[in-house]
Amino acid sequence: MKISLGPNLYYWSREETLEFYEQVVEWPLDIVYLGEAVCSKRRLLRLDDWLEIGEKLSAAGKEVVLSTLVLLEADSELKSLRRIIDNGKFLVEANDMAAVHLASNNIPYVAGPHLNVYNGETLALHRDLGAQRWVMPVELSHTTLTEMQAQRPEGLQTEVFAFGRTPLAFSARCFTARAHKLPKDDCQFRCGDYPDGMLLKTQDGEPFLSMNGIQTLSAATTNLIEALPQMQKMGVDVARLSPQSHHMGKIVEAFAAVRDGKLNPTEGAEQVNRVIIGTPCNGYWYGEAGMDWSADAALAYSQP
Amino acid sequence: MSQKLELVCPAGSLSALKQAVDNGADTVYMGFRDATNARNFPGLNFDERSALKGIEYAHSRGRKVLLALNTYPQPQSWEIWTAAVDRAARIGVDALILADAGLMRYAARTHPDLRLHLSVQGSATSAEAIAFYRENFNIQRVVLPRVLSLSQVKRVVESTDVEVEVFAFGSLCVMVEGRCYLSSYATGESPNTCGACSPAKSVRWEEAADGRKVRLNEVLIDIYGPGESAGYPVVCKGRFEVNGEVGYAIEEPTSLSILDILPELQRSGVKAIKVEGRQRSPAYVGQVTRVLRQAINSATINPDGFVPRAEWVAQLDKVAEGSTHTLGALERGWQ
C-alpha cells in the first residue's frame, strides 16, 4: 500500500509552503497532491510554482498529482482548471465534474473525494472515462468499501482519506471573512491567520468544526492508522494523509512504519494522537458518526 | 411580456400535491417513501399507489410531475434505487431528478426515452459540469446549487443549452448541496447517504437553568432563552463560539426568497423556479404556491414595473424560517 500526502487545504505563507515541500521531499511518501483545492483567491503560489515543486518531488521519486478546485463559480476558475488539466506532465485529481469533463478527452485522472463515488456503477463510469484511481468519499464506511472493492473494475486503484481534519462542506460564503465581519470580496486573506483552520466550538466549549474560508472541516482529526492493516487486506492501494501545520513528518513516518509492519498499530495510534490537532476521530470508517472515536473498534480490526 | 417561469412545487404527500396543483404550480416534484430521496422523513412521500393517484391528479389538470431519486446509492442497496427508477418509468412521471452519476447511467441505458434532470445534489455549478451530464446522459435540465451569484447564474444559462432551474423559496442550504457531510459527521446520517439532514431521532431537547438546549447526537447546537422561538437543529443554523464570540457563525435561521429579483430571473433565461419543502405541511405548499403564482403572473405581464406586494412578502415571511428571508448567495454581499 502506498502513502500519499493530500493537497494542503489551508493558506500558508509562500515561505512556509515552500519550506514545507522541501521537507516533503525527504519523507517516506509515494504520492504527493499539489495545488489549491479550496479557494481560487489564494494565489501566493501560481501554477508554475506548483509545477516547479512537482518537478523536485518527481525527481525524488514521488508520484505527483495536481489537485483541482472543488467549487467552481467563475469563468476565470474554469480557465485555470483547463490549464491544470492540460499541464502535459502530471496526473490530475478531478474534484468536480467540470474537471472530469475536460479530462475525459483522453487525459487520465484521479477521481477525487468530492466526486461522490458511492457505488460500483459510478466506479465503472469513471474507469470508462479514464480514471486511474478513485478516492472514497469521507463519509463512507469500511463495510461499503469492501463491497466497492468487490465491484471495482480492473486497473482502478483505491485511495482512502486516512489522516487529517476531515473536509465536510463547501459554501459560497467565506466563514473566516464572516467571523471577521469582512465581505468575501475584501476578505484580506484572513484564512492565512489560521494554519489549521479557525476553531468553531459549541456553547459548552466543545471544539466541533474548523472553518477554512469557504470550506468547513472537522475540529477533530481523522486518524485511521490502526486500520492500515485492515486496508492492506482489503486491497486499498493508497492511504491519504492531509497536511497539518505541525509534526507532519512524524505523522508520515508513523504511518509508513505501521504500513511496513515495523510499528505496532496501537503504538502508532498513540504516537500520532500525541501530535494531532485536537482530538482524534475515526467514526466514518466504522459506520458511525464521523466525529466518534472508537479505539476498541480500531484495535479489533487491526488484529491479524 | 417576458418568458414565463415554470413554477415547480414540493409534494411530500398527496394532499400537498393537490394544494400545489390547485394553487397554480406548473409542476410538482415528489419522492418515494424510502432512502432514495433527500427528504426521507417518517410519514412523508409516496408509495406506488399514491404516486399514481398524484400523477393522475396533476396530469388531468395539465400539470407535470417530477420524481426525485436524489440520494447516493451504495452497493448493499443498489437494487432499491434501480427498482425506483424502473417504477418511476412505469408509473409515467414526466422526468426523474437524479444526483448519482452511476444511477443516471443506469436510467439513460434502461429507459432511453425517460427525461432526466440533474438534481441540486449533483453539485453542478458550471456549464462545463453540466456539459458532462448532457453529453453522457442527455440531461434536459439542471437544478443549480444555492452557491452562485445572480450574475454567475446568468453566465451559466448563457453557456449551456440545458434548461436551468433555481431555488426560489424555502429553507436555505448554506453549503453546496451534495457536498455537505455536516449531518453525518454529527449523527452518522447525511442527505447523500440516507436522505436526511439532522435526522429527527438524533435530536434531543432539554430544559436547563440557562435556557432550552437542543442537541444533535451529543453536540449542543443552540440554547434558546425564554420566549425565543426555537428552530430545527441543522448544524449550519446553530449558534456557536468562534474567536470568543457566540453567534450564528455559519448562517442565521432564514429562508431563501427570490421575490425581489423575479423579473431579472425571468429575463436571464432561467427556465424554472423551485420551491423547497417536501417536509412541510400542505398548508405551507398551498400558501407559497399561491403567492409565487401571483408574483410570476404579475412579473410576466409587467416585468419593468414589478414590485413585490407587501402582502406577498408578509405571507411568505410567515412560513419562513426565523420569519425572515434572504437572497442568499444570489446576492454577492451575502457571500
mmCIF file of N, CA and C in Angstrom, chain A residues 43 115 119 148 164 197 252 278 288 299:
data_model
loop_
_atom_site.group_PDB
_atom_site.id
_atom_site.type_symbol
_atom_site.label_atom_id
_atom_site.label_comp_id
_atom_site.label_asym_id
_atom_site.label_seq_id
_atom_site.Cartn_x
_atom_site.Cartn_y
_atom_site.Cartn_z
ATOM 1 N N ARG A 43 -3.596 32.935 -4.093
ATOM 2 C CA ARG A 43 -2.660 32.828 -5.230
ATOM 3 C C ARG A 43 -1.220 33.130 -4.850
ATOM 4 N N LEU A 115 -16.206 13.813 -5.668
ATOM 5 C CA LEU A 115 -16.991 13.447 -6.848
ATOM 6 C C LEU A 115 -18.157 12.524 -6.519
ATOM 7 N N ASN A 119 -20.876 3.973 -5.398
ATOM 8 C CA ASN A 119 -21.295 2.612 -5.784
ATOM 9 C C ASN A 119 -20.498 2.130 -6.983
ATOM 10 N N MET A 148 -17.481 -2.150 -2.534
ATOM 11 C CA MET A 148 -16.972 -1.400 -3.695
ATOM 12 C C MET A 148 -15.730 -2.095 -4.264
ATOM 13 N N GLY A 164 -6.105 13.490 9.014
ATOM 14 C CA GLY A 164 -6.259 14.942 8.857
ATOM 15 C C GLY A 164 -7.633 15.411 9.276
ATOM 16 N N GLY A 197 -7.057 26.042 10.155
ATOM 17 C CA GLY A 197 -8.464 26.441 10.188
ATOM 18 C C GLY A 197 -8.787 27.151 11.492
ATOM 19 N N VAL A 252 3.777 11.168 9.071
ATOM 20 C CA VAL A 252 4.054 10.377 7.865
ATOM 21 C C VAL A 252 4.914 9.168 8.235
ATOM 22 N N GLY A 278 -6.186 18.828 18.004
ATOM 23 C CA GLY A 278 -7.454 18.432 18.629
ATOM 24 C C GLY A 278 -7.483 16.960 18.991
ATOM 25 N N GLU A 288 -20.068 4.825 11.929
ATOM 26 C CA GLU A 288 -20.698 5.634 12.988
ATOM 27 C C GLU A 288 -20.682 7.111 12.570
ATOM 28 N N LEU A 299 -8.859 -1.269 17.260
ATOM 29 C CA LEU A 299 -7.964 -2.317 17.731
ATOM 30 C C LEU A 299 -8.403 -3.678 17.220
#
